[in-house]
Coordinates of C-alpha atoms in Angstrom, one line a residue:
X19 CA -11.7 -15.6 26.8
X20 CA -11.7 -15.7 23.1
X21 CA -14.7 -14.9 20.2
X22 CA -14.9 -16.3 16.5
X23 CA -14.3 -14.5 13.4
X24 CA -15.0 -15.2 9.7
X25 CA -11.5 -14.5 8.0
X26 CA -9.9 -14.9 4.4
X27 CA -7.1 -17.0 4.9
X28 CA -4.6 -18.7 2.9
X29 CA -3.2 -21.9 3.9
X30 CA 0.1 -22.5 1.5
X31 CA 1.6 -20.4 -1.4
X32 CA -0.8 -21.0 -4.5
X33 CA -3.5 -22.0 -2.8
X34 CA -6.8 -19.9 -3.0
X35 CA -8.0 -17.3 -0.4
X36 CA -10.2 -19.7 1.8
X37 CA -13.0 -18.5 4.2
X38 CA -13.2 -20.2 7.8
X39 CA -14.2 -19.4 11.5
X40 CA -11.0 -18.7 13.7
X41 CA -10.5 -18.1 16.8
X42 CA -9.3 -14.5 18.1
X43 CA -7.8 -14.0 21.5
X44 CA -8.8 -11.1 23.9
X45 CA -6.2 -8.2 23.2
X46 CA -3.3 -8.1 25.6
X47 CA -1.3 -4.7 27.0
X48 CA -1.0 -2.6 24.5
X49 CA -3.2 -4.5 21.8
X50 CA -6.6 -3.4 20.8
X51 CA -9.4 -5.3 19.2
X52 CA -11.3 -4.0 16.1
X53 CA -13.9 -4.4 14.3
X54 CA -13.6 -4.0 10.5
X55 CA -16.0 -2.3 8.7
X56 CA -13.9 -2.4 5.2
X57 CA -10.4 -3.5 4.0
X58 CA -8.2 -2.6 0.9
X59 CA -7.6 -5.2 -1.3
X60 CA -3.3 -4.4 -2.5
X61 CA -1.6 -6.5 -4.7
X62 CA 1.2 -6.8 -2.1
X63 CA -1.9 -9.5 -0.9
X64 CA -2.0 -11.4 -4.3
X65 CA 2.2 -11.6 -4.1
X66 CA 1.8 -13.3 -0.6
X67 CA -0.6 -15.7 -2.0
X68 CA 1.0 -16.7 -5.2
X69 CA 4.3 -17.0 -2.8
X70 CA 6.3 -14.5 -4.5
X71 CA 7.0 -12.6 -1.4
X72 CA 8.3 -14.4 2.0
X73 CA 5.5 -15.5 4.5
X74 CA 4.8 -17.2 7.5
X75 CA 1.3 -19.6 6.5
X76 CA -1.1 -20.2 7.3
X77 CA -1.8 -16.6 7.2
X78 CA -4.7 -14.2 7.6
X79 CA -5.1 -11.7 4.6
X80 CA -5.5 -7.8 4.4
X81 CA -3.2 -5.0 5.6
X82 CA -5.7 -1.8 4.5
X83 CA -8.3 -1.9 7.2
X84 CA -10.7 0.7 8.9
X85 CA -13.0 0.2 11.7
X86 CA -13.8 0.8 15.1
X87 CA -12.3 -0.3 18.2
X88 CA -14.3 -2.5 20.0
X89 CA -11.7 -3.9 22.8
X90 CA -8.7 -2.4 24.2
X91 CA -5.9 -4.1 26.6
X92 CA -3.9 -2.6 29.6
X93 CA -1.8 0.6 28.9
X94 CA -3.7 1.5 25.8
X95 CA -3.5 5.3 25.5
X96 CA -3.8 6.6 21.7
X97 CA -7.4 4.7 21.2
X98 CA -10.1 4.0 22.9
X99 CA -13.4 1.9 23.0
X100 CA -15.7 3.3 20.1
X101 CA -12.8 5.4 18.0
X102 CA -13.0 5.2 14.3
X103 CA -9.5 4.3 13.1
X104 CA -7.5 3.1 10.3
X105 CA -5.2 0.5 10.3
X106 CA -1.0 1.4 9.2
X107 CA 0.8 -1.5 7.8
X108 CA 4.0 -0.5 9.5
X109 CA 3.3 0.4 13.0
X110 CA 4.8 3.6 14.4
X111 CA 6.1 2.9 18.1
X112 CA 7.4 6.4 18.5
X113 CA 10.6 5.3 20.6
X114 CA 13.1 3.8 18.3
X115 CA 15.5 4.9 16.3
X116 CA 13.7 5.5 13.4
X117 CA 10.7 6.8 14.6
X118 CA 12.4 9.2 17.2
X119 CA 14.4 10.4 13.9
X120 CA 11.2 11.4 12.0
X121 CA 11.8 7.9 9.8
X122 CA 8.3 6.5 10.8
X123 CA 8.2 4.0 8.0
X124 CA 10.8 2.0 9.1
X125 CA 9.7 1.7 12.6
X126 CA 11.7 -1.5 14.4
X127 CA 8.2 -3.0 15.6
X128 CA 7.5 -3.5 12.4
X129 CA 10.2 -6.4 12.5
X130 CA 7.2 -9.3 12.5
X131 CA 5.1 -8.3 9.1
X132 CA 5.7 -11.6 7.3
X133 CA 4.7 -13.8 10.2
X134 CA 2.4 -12.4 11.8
X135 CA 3.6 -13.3 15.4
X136 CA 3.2 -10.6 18.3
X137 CA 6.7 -9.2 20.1
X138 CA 5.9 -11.8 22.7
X139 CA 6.4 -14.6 20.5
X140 CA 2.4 -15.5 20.0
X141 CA -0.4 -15.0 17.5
X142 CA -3.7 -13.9 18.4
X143 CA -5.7 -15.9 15.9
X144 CA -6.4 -19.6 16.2
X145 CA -7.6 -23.1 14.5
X146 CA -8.1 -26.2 15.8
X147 CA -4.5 -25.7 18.1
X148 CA -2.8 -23.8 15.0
X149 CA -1.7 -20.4 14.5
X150 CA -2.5 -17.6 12.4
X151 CA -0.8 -15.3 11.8
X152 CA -2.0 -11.7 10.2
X153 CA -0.4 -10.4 7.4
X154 CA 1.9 -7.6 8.7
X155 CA 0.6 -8.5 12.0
X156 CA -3.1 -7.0 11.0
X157 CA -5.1 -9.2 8.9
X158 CA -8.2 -6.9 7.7
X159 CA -9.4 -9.9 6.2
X160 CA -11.0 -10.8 9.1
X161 CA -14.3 -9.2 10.2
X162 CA -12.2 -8.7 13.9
X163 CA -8.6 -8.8 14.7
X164 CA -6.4 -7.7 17.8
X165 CA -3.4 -5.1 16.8
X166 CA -0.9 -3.4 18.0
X167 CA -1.9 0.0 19.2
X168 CA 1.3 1.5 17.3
X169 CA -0.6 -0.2 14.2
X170 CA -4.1 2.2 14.8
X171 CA -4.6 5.7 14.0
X172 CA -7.4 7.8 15.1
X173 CA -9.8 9.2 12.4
X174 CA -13.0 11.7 12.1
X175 CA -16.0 9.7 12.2
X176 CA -17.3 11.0 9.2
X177 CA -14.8 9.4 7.0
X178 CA -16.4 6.3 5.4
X179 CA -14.2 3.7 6.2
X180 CA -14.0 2.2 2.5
X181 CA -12.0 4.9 1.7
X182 CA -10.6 5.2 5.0
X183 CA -8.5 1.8 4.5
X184 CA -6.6 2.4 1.5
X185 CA -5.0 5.5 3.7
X186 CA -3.2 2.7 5.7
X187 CA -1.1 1.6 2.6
X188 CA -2.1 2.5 -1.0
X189 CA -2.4 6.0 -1.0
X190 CA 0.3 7.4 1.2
X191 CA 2.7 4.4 -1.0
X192 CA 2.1 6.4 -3.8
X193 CA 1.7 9.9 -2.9
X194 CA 4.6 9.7 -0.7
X195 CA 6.5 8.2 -3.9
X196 CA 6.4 11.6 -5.6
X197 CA 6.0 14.0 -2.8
X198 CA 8.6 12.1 0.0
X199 CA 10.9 9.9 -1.7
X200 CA 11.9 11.5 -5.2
X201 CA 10.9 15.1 -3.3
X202 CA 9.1 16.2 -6.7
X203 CA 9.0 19.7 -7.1
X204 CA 6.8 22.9 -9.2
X205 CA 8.1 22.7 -13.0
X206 CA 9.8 18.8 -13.2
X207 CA 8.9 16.0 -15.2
X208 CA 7.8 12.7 -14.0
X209 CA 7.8 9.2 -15.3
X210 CA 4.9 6.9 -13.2
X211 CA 5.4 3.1 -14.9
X212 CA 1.9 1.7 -13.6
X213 CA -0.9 3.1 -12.7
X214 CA -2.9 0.8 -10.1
X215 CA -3.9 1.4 -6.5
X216 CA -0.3 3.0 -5.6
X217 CA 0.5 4.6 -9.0
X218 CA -2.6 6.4 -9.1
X219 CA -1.6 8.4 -6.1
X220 CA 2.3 8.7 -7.3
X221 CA 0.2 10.3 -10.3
X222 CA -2.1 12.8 -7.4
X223 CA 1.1 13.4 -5.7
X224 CA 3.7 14.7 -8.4
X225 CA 0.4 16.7 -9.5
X226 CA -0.3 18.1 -6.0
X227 CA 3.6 19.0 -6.1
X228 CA 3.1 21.3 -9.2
X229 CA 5.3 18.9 -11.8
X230 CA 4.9 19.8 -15.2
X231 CA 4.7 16.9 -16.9
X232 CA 3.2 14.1 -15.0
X233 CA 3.8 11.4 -17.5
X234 CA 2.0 8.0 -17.4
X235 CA 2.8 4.0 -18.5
X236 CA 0.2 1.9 -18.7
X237 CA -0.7 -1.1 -21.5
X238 CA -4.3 -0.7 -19.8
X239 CA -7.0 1.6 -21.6
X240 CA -8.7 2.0 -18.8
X241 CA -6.0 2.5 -16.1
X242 CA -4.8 5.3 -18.1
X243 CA -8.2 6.8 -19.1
X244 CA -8.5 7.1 -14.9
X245 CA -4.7 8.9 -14.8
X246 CA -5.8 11.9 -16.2
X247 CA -8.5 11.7 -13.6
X248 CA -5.9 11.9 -10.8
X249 CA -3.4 14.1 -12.5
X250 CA -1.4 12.8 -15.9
X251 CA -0.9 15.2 -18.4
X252 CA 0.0 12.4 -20.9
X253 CA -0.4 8.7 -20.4
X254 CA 1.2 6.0 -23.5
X255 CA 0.8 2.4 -23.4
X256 CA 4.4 1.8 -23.9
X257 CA 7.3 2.8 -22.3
X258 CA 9.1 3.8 -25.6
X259 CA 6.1 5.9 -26.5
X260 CA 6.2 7.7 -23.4
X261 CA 10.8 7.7 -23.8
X262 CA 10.4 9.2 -27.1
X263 CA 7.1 11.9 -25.9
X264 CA 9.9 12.9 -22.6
X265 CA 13.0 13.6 -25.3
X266 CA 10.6 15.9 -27.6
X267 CA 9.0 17.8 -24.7
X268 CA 11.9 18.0 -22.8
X269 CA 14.5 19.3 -25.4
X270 CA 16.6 16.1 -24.8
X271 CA 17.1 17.0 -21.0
X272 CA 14.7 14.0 -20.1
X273 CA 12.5 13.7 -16.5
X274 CA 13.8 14.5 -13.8
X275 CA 12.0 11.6 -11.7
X276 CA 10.7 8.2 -12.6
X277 CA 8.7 6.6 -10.6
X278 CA 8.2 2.7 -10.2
X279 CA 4.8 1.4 -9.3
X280 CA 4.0 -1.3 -11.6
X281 CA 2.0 -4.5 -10.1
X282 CA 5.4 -7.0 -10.2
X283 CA 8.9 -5.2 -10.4
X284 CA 10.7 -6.5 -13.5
X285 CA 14.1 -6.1 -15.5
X286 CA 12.8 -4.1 -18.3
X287 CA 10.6 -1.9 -16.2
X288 CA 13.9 -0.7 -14.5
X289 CA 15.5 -0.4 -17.4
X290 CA 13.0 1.9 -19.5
X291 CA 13.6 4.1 -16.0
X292 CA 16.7 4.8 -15.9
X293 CA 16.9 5.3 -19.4
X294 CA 13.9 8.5 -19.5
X295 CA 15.6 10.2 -16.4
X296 CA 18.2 13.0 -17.3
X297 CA 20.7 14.5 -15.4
X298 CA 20.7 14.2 -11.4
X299 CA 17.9 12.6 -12.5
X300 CA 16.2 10.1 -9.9
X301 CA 14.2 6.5 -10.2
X302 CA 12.3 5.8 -7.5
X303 CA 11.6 1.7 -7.0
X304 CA 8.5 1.1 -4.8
X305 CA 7.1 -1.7 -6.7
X306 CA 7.5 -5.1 -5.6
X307 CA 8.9 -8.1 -7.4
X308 CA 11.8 -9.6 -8.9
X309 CA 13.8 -7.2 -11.0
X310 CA 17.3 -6.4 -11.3
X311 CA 19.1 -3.3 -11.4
X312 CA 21.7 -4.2 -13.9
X313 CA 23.4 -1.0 -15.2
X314 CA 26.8 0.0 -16.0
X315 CA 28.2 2.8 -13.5
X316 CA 28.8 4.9 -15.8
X317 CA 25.1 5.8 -16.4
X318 CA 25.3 6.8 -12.7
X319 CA 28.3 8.8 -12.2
X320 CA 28.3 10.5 -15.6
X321 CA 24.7 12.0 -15.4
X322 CA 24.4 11.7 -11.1
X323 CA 21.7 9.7 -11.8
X324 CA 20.1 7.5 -8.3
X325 CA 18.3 4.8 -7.6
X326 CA 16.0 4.9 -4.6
X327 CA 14.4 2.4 -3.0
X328 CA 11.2 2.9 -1.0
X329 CA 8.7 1.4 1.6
X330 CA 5.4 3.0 2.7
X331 CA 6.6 6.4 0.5
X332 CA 8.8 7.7 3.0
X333 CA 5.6 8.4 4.9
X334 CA 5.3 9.4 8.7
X335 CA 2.0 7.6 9.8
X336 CA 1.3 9.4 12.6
X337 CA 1.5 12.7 10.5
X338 CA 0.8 11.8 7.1
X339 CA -2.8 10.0 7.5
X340 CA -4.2 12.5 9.0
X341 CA -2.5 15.2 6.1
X342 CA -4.1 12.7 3.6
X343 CA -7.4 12.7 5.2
X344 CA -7.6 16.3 5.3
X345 CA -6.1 16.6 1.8
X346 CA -9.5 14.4 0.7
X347 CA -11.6 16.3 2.8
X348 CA -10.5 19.7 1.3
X349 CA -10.8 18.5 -2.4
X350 CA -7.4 18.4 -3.5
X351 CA -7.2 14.2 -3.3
X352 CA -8.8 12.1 -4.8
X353 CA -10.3 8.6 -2.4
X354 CA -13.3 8.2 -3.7
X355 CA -12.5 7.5 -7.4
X356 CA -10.1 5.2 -6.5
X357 CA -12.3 2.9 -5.8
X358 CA -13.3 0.8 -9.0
X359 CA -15.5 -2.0 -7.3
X360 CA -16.4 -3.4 -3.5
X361 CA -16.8 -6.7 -2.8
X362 CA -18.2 -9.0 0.2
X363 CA -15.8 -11.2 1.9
X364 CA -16.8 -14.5 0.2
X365 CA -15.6 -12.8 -3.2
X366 CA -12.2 -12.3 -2.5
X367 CA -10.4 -14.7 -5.2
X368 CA -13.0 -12.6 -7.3
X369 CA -11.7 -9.6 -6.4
X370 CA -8.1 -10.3 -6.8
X371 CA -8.8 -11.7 -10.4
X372 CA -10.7 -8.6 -11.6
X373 CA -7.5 -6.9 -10.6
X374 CA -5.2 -9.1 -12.4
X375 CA -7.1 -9.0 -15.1
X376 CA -6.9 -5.1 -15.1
X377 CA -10.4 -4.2 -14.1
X378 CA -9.9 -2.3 -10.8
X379 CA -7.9 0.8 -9.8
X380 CA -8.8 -0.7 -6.6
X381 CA -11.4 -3.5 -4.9
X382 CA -12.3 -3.1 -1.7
X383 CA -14.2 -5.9 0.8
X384 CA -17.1 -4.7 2.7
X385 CA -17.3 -6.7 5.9
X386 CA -21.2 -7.7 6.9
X387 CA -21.7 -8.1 10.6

């Protein structure tokens, strides 16, 4: 048995997000079915469409999602029928290597995110005898899908489920940047380049994790004007601004973290880092893109300086959803300002252009059943 779905797809790099009917397959062992009630609208969504990241098309959009489960298949045991839950974009299997080592983010099921296709070799979504597949094997885009079970985590049913989704990716991205990845601690000084859905939360989780100086770049007025919302002490539309504010306040000793969240990774970007961290000083890459690290040695071994790459911020799922959630729920995080605008389904390629065009901290789709 199968049902129809209304889903944002896109077809072929460049083209337009495109609203259609598909067809969604009953979940098997181990899948469930949900039933989305919102989805996050990341710019790692916009890079797939524009084709500047690797991926299987014709594919299904979204990988922030939160719903409830309406379907589950055999073997299912963390979920059940009528559970609230919120999508992760890299599933958490529990068993492998890296999940066994406390390494959650790097989970081996998480092997099929740019095709879409299910550990069995088929897609669950379906047009005209084509596949879809869902972007990191979710595809919150659509008002239903059928996941993985690693890929669902249980939440309180009060949480509304806008602000639910953007605990799947955005927020722990960031706030796992600061607090996981470059292990910020009480007194430093961090450098955040960027200041969108995932460098808004690098910003809440240096502050959370008592940094001095929580230092923001951002050429956009308003992104910066919401920084000091979640955090900043000082924000500076230019990275030199900022390089010059870090020697003054710093003696000359410089940050001890920056931290790399702008929309499209570049050359310069990496550059301006490295250059505003001091000694054992660390720059922390978790945007996206196509930049280079191009840096003599010497700037490493010299000063112990280190370059660390970063996926999901180092985050445990399993554990660190819930922490967020009950972060938010206690005051200390900020959800609910993070979100700048919501839009219905049929205004995606709106969405995604107020967000180029620097509009949004973050959009988020409400879906209408």
């Amino acid at each position: 048995m199968s049902m129809t779905t209304r889903a944002a797809v896109c077809r072929e790099p460049g083209r337009p997000w495109e609203i259609t009917e598909l067809e969604l397959d009953e979940p098997k062992a181990n899948e469930v079915r949900i039933k989305f009630m919102a989805a996050g609208m990341c710019h790692s969504d916009d890079h797939i469409q524009k084709g500047d990241a690797q991926m299987r098309f014709p594919v299904v959009g979204g990988h922030e999602g939160a719903g409830i489960v309406d379907a589950v298949g055999e073997g299912v045991t963390r979920v059940k029928v009528g559970d609230h839950v919120v999508c992760s974009f890299i599933p958490a299997c529990g068993k492998c290597r890296y999940c066994s080592t406390g390494r959650q983010n790097l989970c081996d099921e998480g092997k099929n995110a740019s095709t879409g296709e299910f550990p069995d070799g088929t897609f669950r979504f379906h047009q005209d005898g084509e596949d879809f597949g869902g972007l990191c094997v979710l595809g919150t885009f659509s008002q239903h899908a059928v996941v993985s079970e690693y890929s669902v985590i249980q939440i309180p049913d009060d949480i509304p489920f806008e602000i639910a989704a953007l605990v799947g990716c955005g927020v722990p991205t960031g706030w796992g940047s600061a607090v996981h990845l470059a292990g910020v601690k009480a007194g430093d000084t961090v450098v955040i380049y960027g200041a969108g859905g995932v460098g808004s939360n690098a910003v809440q989780g240096a502050a959370l994790a008592g940094a001095e100086r929580v230092v923001v770049v951002d050429p956009v007025e308003f992104k910066r004007e919401m920084a000091t919302v979640f955090g900043a002490t000082h924000t500076f539309a230019s990275a030199k601004e900022a390089h010059d504010f870090v020697v003054e306040s710093t003696w000359g000793e410089l940050a001890d973290h920056a931290i790399i969240t702008v929309g499209s990774l570049h050359d310069q970007v990496i550059a301006d880092a490295l250059q505003v961290v001091g000694k054992t000083g660390q720059v922390t890459i978790t945007a996206v893109g196509n930049g280079w690290v191009d840096e003599h040695p010497g700037m490493f071994i010299g000063y112990q300086r280190r370059v660390q790459g970063g996926i999901f911020g180092g985050c445990n799922p399993l554990h660190d959803v819930p922490r967020l959630i009950s972060l938010y729920r206690s005051g200390k995080l900020k959800l609910d300002e993070l979100v700048t605008r919501t839009y219905k389904l049929d205004e995606v390629n709106q969405g995604y252009q107020d967000m180029l065009d620097g509009k949004n901290i973050r959009g988020v789709i409400i879906h209408e059943h």
